[in-house]
Coordinates of C-alpha atoms in Angstrom, one line a residue:
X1377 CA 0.0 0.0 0.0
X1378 CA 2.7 2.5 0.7
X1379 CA 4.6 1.1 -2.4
X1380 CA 5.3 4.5 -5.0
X1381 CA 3.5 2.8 -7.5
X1382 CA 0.1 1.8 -5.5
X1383 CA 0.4 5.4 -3.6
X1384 CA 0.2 7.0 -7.5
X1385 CA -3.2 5.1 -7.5
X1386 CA -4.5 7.1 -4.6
X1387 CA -5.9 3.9 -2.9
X1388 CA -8.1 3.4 -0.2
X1389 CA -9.3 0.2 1.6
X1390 CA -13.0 -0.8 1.4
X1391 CA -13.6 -3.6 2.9
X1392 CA -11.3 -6.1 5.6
X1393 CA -9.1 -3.4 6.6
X1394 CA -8.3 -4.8 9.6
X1395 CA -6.7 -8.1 8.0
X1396 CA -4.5 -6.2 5.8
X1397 CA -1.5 -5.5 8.2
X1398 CA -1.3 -9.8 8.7
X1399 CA -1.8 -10.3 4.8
X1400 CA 0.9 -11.1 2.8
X1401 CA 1.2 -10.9 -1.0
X1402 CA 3.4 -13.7 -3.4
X1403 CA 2.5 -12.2 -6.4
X1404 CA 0.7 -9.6 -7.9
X1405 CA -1.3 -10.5 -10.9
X1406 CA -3.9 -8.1 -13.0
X1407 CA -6.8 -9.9 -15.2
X1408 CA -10.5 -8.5 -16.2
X1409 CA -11.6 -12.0 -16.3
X1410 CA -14.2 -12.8 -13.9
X1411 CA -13.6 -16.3 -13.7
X1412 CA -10.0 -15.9 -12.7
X1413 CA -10.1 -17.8 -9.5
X1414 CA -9.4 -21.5 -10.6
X1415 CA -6.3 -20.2 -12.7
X1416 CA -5.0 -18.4 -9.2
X1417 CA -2.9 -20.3 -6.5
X1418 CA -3.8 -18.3 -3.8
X1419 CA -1.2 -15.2 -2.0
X1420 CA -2.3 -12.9 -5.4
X1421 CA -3.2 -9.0 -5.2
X1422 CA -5.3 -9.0 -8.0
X1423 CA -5.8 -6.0 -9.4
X1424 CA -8.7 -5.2 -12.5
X1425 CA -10.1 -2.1 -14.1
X1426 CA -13.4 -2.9 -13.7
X1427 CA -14.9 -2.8 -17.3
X1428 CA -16.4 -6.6 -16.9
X1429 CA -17.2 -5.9 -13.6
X1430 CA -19.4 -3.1 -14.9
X1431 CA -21.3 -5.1 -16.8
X1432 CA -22.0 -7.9 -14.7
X1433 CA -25.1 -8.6 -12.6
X1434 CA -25.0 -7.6 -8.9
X1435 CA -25.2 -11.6 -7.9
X1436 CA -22.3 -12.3 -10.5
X1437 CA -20.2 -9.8 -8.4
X1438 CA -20.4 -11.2 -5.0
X1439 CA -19.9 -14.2 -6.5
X1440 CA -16.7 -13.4 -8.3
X1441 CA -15.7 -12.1 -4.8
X1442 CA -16.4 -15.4 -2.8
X1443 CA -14.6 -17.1 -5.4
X1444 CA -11.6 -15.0 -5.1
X1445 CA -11.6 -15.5 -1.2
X1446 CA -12.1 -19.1 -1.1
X1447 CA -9.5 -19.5 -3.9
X1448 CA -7.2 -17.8 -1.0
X1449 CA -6.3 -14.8 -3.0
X1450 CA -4.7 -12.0 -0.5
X1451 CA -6.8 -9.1 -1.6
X1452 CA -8.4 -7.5 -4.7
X1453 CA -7.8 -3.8 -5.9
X1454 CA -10.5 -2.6 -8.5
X1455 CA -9.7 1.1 -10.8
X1456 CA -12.3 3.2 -10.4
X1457 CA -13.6 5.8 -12.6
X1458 CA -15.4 6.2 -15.3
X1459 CA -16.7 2.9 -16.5
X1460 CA -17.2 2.0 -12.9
X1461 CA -17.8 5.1 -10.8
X1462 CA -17.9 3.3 -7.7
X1463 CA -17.3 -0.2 -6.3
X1464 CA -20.6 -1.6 -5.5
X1465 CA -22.1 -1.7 -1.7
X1466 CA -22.7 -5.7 -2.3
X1467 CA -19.2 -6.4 -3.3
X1468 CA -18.0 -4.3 -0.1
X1469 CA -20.4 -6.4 2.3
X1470 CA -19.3 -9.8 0.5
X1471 CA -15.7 -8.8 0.9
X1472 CA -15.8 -7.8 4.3
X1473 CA -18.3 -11.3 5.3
X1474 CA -15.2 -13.3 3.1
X1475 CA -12.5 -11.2 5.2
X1476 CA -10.9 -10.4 1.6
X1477 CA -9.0 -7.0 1.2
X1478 CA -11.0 -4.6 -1.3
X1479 CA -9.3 -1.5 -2.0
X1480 CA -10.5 0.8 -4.7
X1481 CA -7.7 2.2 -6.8
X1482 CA -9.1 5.9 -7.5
X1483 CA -6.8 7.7 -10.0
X1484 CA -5.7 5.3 -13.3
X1485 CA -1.7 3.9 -13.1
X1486 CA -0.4 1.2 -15.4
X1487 CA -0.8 -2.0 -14.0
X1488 CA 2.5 -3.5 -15.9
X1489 CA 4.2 -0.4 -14.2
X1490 CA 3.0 -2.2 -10.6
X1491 CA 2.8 -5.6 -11.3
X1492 CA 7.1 -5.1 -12.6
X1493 CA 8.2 -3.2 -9.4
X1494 CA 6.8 -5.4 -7.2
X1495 CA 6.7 -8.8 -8.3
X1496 CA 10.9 -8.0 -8.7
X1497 CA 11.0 -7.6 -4.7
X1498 CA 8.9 -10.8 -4.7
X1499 CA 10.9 -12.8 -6.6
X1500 CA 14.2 -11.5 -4.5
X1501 CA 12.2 -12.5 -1.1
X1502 CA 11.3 -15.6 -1.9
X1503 CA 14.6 -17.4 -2.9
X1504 CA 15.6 -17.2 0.9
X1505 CA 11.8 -18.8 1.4
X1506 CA 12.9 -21.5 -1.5
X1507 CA 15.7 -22.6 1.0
X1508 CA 14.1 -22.9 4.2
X1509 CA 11.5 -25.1 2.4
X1510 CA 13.5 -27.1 1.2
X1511 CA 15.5 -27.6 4.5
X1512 CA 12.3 -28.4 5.8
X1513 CA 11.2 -30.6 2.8
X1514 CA 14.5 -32.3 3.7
X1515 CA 14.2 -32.9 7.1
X1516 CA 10.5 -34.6 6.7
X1517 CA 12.0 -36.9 4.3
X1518 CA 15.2 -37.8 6.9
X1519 CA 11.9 -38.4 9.3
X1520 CA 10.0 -40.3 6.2
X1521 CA 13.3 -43.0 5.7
X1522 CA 13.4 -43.6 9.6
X1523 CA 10.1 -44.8 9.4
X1524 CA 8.4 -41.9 10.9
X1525 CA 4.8 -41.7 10.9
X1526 CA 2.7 -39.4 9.6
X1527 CA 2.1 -37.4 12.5
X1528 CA 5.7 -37.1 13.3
X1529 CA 6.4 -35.9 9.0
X1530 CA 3.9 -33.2 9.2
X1531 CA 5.1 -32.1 12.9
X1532 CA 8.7 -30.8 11.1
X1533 CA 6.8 -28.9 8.5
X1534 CA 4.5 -27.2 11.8
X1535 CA 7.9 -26.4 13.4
X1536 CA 9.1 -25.3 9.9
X1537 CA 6.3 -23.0 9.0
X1538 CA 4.8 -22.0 12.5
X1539 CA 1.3 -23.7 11.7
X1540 CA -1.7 -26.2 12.6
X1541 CA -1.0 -28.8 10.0
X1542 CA -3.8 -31.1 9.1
X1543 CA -3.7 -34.1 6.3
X1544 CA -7.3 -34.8 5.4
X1545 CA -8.5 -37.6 3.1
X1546 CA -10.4 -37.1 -0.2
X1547 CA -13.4 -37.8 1.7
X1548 CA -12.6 -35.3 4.4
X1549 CA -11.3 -38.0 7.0
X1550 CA -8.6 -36.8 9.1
X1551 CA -5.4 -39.3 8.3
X1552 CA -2.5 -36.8 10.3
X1553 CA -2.1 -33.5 11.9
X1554 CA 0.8 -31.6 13.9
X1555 CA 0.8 -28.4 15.3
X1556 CA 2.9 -25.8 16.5
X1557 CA 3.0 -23.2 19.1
X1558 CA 5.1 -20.5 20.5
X1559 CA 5.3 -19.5 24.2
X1560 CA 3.5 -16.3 23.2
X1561 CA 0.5 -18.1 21.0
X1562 CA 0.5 -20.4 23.7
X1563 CA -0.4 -18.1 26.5
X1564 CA -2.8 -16.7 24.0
X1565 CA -5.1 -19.6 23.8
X1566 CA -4.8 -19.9 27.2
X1567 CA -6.2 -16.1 27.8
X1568 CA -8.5 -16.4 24.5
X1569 CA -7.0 -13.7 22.7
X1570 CA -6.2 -15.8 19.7
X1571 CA -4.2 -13.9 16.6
X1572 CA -4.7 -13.4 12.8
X1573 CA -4.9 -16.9 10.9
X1574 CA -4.0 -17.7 7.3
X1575 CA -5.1 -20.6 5.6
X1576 CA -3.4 -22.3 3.2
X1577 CA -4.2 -25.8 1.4
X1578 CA -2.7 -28.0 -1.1
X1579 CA -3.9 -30.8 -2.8
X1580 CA -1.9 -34.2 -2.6
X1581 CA -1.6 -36.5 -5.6
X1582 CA -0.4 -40.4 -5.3
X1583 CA 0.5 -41.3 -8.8
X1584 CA -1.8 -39.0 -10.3
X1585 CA -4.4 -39.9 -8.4
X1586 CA -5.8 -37.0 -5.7
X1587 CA -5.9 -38.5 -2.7
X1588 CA -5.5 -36.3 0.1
X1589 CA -5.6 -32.7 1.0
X1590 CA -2.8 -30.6 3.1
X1591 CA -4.1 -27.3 5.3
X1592 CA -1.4 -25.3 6.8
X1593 CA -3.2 -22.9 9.4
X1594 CA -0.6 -19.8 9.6
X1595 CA -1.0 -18.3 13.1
X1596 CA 0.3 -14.8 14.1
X1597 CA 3.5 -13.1 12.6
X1598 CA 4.5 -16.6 10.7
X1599 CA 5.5 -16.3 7.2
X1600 CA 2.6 -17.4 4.9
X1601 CA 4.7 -17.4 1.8
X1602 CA 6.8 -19.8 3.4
X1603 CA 4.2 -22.5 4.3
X1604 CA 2.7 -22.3 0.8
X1605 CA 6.5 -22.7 -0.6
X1606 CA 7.0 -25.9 2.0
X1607 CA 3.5 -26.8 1.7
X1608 CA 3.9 -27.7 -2.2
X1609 CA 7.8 -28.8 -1.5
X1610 CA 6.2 -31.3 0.7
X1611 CA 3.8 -32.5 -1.8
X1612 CA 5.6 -35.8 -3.3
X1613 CA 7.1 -36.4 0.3
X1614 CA 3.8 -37.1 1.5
X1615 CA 3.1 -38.9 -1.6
X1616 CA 4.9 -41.5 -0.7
X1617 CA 4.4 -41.7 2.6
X1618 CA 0.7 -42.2 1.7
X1619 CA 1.7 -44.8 -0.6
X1620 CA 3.6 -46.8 2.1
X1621 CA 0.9 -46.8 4.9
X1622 CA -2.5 -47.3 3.0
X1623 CA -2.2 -49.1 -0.1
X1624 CA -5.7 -50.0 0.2
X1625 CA -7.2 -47.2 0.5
X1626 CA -5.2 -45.8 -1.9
X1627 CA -6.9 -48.4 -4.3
X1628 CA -10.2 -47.6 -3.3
X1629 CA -9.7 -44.0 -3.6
X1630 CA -7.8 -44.8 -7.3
X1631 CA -11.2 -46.4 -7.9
X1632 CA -13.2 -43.7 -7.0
X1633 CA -11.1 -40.9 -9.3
X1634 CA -11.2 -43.8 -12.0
X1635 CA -15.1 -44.1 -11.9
X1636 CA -15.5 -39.7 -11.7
X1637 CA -13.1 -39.9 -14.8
X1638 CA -15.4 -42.3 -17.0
X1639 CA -18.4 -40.1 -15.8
X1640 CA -17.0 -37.4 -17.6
X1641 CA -15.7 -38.8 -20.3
X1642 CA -11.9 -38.2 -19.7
X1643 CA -9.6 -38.9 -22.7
X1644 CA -8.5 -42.4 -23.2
X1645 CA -4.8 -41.9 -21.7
X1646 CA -6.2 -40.8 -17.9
X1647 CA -8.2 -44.0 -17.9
X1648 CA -5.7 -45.9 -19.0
X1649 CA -3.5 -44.1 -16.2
X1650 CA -6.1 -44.9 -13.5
X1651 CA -7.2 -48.3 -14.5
X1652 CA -4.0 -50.4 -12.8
X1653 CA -3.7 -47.8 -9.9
X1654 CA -7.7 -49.4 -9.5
X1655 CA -6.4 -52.7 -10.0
X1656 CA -8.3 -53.0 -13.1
X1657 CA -6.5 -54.3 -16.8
X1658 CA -6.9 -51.6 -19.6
X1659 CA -8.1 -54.8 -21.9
X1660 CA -10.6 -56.2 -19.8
X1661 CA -13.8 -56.7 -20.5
X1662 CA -16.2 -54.4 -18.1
X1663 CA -19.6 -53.1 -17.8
X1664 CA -21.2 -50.4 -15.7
X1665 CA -24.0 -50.0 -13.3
X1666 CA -26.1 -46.8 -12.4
X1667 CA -28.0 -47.1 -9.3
X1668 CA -30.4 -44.2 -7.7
X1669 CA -31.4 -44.5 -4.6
X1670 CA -31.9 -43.0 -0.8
X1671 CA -29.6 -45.4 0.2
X1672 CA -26.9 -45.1 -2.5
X1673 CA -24.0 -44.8 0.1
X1674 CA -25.2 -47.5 2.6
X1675 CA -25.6 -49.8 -0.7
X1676 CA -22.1 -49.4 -2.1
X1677 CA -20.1 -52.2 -0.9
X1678 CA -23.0 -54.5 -1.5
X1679 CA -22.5 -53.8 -4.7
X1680 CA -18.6 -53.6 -5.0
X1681 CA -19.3 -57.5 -3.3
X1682 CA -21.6 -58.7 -5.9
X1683 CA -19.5 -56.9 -8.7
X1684 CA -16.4 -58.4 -7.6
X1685 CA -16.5 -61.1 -4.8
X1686 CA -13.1 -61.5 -4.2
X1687 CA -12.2 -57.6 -3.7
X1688 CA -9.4 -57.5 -6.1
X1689 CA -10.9 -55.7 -9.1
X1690 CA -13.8 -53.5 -9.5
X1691 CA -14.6 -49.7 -8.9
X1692 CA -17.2 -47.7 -6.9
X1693 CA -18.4 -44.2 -6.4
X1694 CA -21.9 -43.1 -4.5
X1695 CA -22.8 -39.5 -4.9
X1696 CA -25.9 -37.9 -2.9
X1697 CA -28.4 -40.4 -4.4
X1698 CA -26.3 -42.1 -7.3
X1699 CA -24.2 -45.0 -6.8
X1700 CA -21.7 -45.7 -9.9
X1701 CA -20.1 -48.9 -10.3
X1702 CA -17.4 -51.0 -12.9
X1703 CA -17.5 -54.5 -12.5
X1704 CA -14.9 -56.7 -14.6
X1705 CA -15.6 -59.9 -16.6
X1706 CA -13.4 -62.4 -16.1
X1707 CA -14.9 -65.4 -17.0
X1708 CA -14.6 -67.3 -20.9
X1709 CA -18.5 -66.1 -20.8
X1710 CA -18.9 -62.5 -20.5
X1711 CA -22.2 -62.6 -21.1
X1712 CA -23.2 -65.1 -18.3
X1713 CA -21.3 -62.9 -15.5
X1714 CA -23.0 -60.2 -16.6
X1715 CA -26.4 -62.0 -16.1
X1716 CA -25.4 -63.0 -12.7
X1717 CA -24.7 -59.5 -12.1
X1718 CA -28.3 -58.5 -13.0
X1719 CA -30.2 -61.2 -10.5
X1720 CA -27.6 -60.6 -8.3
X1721 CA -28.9 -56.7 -8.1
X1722 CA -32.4 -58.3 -8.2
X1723 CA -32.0 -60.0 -5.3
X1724 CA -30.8 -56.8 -3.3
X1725 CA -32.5 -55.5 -0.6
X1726 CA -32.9 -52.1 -1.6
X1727 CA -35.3 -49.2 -0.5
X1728 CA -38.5 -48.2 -1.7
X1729 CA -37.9 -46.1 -5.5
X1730 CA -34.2 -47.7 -6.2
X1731 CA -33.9 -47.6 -9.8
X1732 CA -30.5 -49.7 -11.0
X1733 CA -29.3 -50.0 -14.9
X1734 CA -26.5 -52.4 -16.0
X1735 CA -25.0 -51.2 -19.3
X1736 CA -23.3 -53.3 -22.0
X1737 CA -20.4 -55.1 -21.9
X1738 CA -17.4 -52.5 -22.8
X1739 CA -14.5 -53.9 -24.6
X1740 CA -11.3 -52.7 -22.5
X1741 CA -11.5 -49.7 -20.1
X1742 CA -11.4 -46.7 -22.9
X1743 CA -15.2 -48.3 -23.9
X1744 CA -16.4 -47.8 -20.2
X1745 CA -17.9 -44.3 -20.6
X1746 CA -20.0 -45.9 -23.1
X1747 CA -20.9 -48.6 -21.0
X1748 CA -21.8 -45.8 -18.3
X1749 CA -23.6 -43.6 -20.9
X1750 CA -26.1 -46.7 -21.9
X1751 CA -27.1 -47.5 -18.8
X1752 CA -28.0 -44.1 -17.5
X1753 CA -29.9 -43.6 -21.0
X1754 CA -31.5 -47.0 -19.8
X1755 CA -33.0 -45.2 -16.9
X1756 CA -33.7 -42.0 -18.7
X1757 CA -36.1 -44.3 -21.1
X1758 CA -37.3 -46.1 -18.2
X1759 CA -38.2 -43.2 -16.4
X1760 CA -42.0 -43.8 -17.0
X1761 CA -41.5 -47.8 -16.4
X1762 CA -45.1 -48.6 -17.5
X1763 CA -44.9 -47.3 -20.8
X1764 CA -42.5 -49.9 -21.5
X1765 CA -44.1 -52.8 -19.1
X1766 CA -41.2 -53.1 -16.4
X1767 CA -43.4 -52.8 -13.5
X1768 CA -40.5 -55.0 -11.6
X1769 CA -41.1 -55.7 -8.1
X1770 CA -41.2 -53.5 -5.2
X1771 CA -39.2 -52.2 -3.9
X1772 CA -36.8 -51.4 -6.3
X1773 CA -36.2 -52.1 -10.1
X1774 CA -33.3 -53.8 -12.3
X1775 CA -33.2 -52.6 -15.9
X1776 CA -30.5 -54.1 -18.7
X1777 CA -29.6 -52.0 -21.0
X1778 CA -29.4 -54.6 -23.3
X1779 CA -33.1 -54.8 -23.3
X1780 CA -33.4 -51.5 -24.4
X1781 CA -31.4 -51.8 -27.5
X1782 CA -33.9 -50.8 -29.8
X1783 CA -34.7 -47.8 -28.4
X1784 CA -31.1 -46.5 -27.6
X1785 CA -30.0 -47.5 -31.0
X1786 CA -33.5 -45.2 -31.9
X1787 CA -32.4 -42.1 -30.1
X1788 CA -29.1 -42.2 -31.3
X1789 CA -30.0 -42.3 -35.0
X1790 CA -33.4 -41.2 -35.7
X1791 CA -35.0 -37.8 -34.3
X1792 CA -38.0 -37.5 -33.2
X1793 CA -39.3 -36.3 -36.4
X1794 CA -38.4 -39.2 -37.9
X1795 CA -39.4 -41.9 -35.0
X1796 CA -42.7 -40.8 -35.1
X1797 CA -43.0 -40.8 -38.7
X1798 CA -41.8 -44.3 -39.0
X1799 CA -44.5 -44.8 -35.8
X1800 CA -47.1 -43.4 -38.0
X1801 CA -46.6 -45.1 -41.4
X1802 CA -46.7 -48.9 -39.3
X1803 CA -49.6 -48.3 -36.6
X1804 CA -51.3 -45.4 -37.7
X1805 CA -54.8 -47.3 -37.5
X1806 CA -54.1 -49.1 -34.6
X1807 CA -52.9 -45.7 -33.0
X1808 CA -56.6 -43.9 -33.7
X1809 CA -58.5 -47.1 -32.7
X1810 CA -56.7 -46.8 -28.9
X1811 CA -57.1 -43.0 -28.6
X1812 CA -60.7 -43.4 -30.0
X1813 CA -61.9 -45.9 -27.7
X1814 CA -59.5 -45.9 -25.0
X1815 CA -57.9 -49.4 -26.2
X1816 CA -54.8 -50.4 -25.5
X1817 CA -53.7 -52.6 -29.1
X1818 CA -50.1 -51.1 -29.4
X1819 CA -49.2 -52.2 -26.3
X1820 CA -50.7 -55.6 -26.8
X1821 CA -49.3 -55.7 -30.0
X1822 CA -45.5 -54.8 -28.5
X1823 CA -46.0 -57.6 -25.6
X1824 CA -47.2 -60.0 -28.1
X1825 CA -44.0 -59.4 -30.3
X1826 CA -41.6 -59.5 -27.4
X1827 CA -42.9 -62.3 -26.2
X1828 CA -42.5 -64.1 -29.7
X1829 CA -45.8 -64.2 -30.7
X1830 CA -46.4 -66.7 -27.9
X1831 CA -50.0 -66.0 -27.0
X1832 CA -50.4 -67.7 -24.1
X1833 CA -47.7 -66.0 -23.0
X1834 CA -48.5 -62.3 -23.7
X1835 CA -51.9 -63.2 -22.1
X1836 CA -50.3 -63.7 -18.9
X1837 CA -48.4 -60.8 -19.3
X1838 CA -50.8 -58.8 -19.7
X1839 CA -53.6 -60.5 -17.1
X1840 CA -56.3 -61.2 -19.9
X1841 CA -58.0 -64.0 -20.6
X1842 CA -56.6 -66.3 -23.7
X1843 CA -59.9 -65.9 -25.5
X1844 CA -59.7 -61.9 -25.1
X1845 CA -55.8 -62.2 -26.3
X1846 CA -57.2 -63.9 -29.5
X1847 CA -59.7 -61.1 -29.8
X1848 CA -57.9 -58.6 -29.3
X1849 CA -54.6 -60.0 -32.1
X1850 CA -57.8 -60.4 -34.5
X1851 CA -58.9 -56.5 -34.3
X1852 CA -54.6 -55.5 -34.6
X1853 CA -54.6 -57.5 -37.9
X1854 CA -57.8 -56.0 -39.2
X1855 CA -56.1 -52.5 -38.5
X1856 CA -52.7 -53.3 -40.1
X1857 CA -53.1 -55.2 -42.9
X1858 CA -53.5 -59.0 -41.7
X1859 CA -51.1 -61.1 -39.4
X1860 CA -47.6 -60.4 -39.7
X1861 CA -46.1 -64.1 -38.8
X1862 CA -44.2 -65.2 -41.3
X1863 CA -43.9 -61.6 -43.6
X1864 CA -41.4 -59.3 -43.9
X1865 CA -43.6 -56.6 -41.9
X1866 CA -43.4 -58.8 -38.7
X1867 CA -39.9 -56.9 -37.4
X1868 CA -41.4 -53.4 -38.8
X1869 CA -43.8 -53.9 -36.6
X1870 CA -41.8 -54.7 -33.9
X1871 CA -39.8 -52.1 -34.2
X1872 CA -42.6 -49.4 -34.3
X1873 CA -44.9 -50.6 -30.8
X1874 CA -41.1 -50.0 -29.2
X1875 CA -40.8 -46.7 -30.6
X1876 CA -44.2 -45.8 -29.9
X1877 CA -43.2 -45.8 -26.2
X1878 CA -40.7 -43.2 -26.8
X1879 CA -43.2 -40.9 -28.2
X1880 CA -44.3 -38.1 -25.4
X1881 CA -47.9 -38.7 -24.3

């Protein structure tokens, strides 16, 4: 702030003036972008004219400010003037809720002009902070070869850096802390006068794989700078001290960023990267399962079980009420294991409304977001189960995708336009007689065909009588043009009483 090139800005301080004595810069960077904060590592006076800022909406400006303070950026410096005459009143409230420095810069300076003069100073300071994390970074591994645990490896980076430091799983499980206090932060806990924190976190990667989470709580006068330097020296240390303690977890968690990685449709190299780390061979055969339900967490290792009963392949990942799962086929007969994968899901005890797809069989791991696609479009054209006669049994229901080929192979290549066209051309009589008189022929029609024109069968199905089955076949080939059996318009058929179901009612 008292810096010759900030002072030419005539600046003043908005908002969280009393955390900007503690607050310590690493860099100072300049962008109008207001979705900045993902690209940012956190320490940054940001500093932005205010042109997009001008035109946003009042909610996309406190957002842009909570995303800057969560992002752990040190403070934000807006140019004032005449594109933005004024910083808004709800940025100033958000900042000072978010305890993030906002100072309004009220006279125009170049920001190169600032960013050069003090980013040089910066760059001089922190090559003494390069050092001591590294003598730290050092030490913890010296700690790590004596077969230190991991409280004792993070308690030389809270003696290094003057912090709390907490190692946190994925799943927000506490796996190590340390912490460090001086006689005078001592006395004040013990008087309640507790100073100025900085927090600072970094994630930890195990082969690529996120797997934990480091938070370095900076108390008092401590060097912030510092800990985030050690903080990210410390990274690969950790690493492998992770890798040393909790292989299986390590697994399970490889499993978890493998399953998130086919969910979104992740290039074929990261899924080949994640694959082994899950304990799962980039060739094999695999198909996925999409369950929805209450109970999606409580159900998971029932399903990791049935998917893989001897533990040693297989991936699972429940989120809120979704449950996603890759099972590998290991047997000659890929076809049978995936069958005893569907009663086995059958014969779950699930809650009321669970809904569960198995897709088809992918071919090697890069075919598994496929395999995870089909089976949630599965559900999607289940959604009204009725309309397509899988009433199931209560309380939940098992859907195969490969049932459904018809009409996933339908939405993929024909538009609606054109399904109902094709709909229209095949049924259109048999379509007027049902909304005439409140019949229901196309779906006797579609059970009768799936069934394989078995019409015992299809009675059953459908709870009539055989003699009303007869009657009812008789009217349907009145309406389209005689009986089908044995014609070439037997499979057009077909395929029109399953596209009828797609059609919106």
């Amino acid at each position: 702030m008292r810096h010759s090139t900030v002072i030419a800005a005539d600046p003043v301080v908005r908002a969280a003036a009393g955390v900007v004595p503690q607050t310590q810069l690493r860099w100072i960077h300049s962008s109008e972008v207001l979705d900045i904060a993902s690209l940012l590592g956190g320490g940054e006076l940001l500093l932005t004219g205010g042109q997009a800022l001008a035109l946003a909406s009042d909610e996309r400006r406190t957002g842009y400010i909570h995303d800057l303070a969560e992002r752990g950026v040190a403070a934000l410096a807006i140019e004032t003037g005449s594109v933005l005459p004024s910083i808004p009143s709800s940025m100033i409230s958000a900042a000072e809720e978010a305890g993030l420095p906002l100072i309004e810069l009220r006279r125009v300076v170049p920001f190169v002009a600032v960013m050069e003069a003090i980013n040089s100073q910066l760059v001089s300071q922190s090559a003494a902070q390069l050092q001591q994390a590294d003598q730290a970074s050092h030490a913890m591994a010296v700690e790590l070869s004596h077969g230190g645990s991991l409280d004792r490896i993070l308690a030389v980076l809270a003696a290094a850096t003057g912090s709390e430091v907490v190692l946190t799983s994925t799943a927000g499980i506490t796996l190590a802390s340390a912490e460090f206090a001086s006689e005078r932060e001592a006395s004040a806990s013990l008087d309640g006068s507790g100073e100025h924190q900085s927090t600072v976190q970094i994630e930890v990667p195990v082969r690529g794989i996120p797997s934990a989470r480091l938070t370095l709580q900076v108390r008092g006068e401590a060097d912030v700078n510092l800990a985030r330097i050690a903080g990210n020296r410390s990274v690969d240390i950790l690493a492998l001290a992770l890798l040393q303690r909790m292989p299986p977890g390590l697994k399970e968690m490889a499993g978890a960023a493998l399953i998130r990685a086919v969910d979104s449709g992740k290039q074929n190299w990261r899924l080949q990267e994640l694959a082994p780390a899950a304990g799962i061979p980039v060739s094999a055969q695999v198909v996925a399962v999409v369950m929805r339900s209450s109970a999606s967490q409580q159900l998971r290792r029932q399903v990791e079980h049935l998917l893989d009963p001897g533990g040693q392949h297989g991936a699972s990942y429940a989120d809120n009420a979704e449950l996603l799962a890759l099972g590998v086929l290991r047997s000659g007969n890929a076809q049978d294991e995936r069958q005893k994968i569907l009663a086995g899901l059958q014969s779950l005890e699930v809650p009321e409304g669970t809904v569960s797809a198995v897709g088809p069989i992918a071919s090697g791991i890069s075919s598994a977001p496929w395999s995870l696609a089909e089976a949630r479009l599965t559900l999607e054209l289940a959604a009204d189960v009725g309309r397509f006669g899988f009433e199931g049994t209560a309380p939940g229901r098992v859907l195969d995708a490969q049932a459904f080929a018809v009409e996933r192979f339908a939405v993929h290549s024909m538009d609606e336009a054109l399904r109902r066209d094709f709909v229209s051309q095949q049924l259109a009589a048999v379509l007027e007689h049902d909304a005439q008189r409140q019949s229901k022929l196309v779906e006797t029609l579609r059970v009768w065909l799936d069934s394989g024109c078995n019409t015992a069968q299809a009675a059953r199905e459908l709870h009539v009588e055989r003699q009303s089955m007869h009657q009812r076949l008789q009217r349907i080939f009145s309406l389209c043009g005689g009986d089908p059996r044995g014609t070439g318009r037997l499979p057009a058929l077909h395929l029109a009483t399953r596209l009828a179901a797609l059609q919106p009612k």
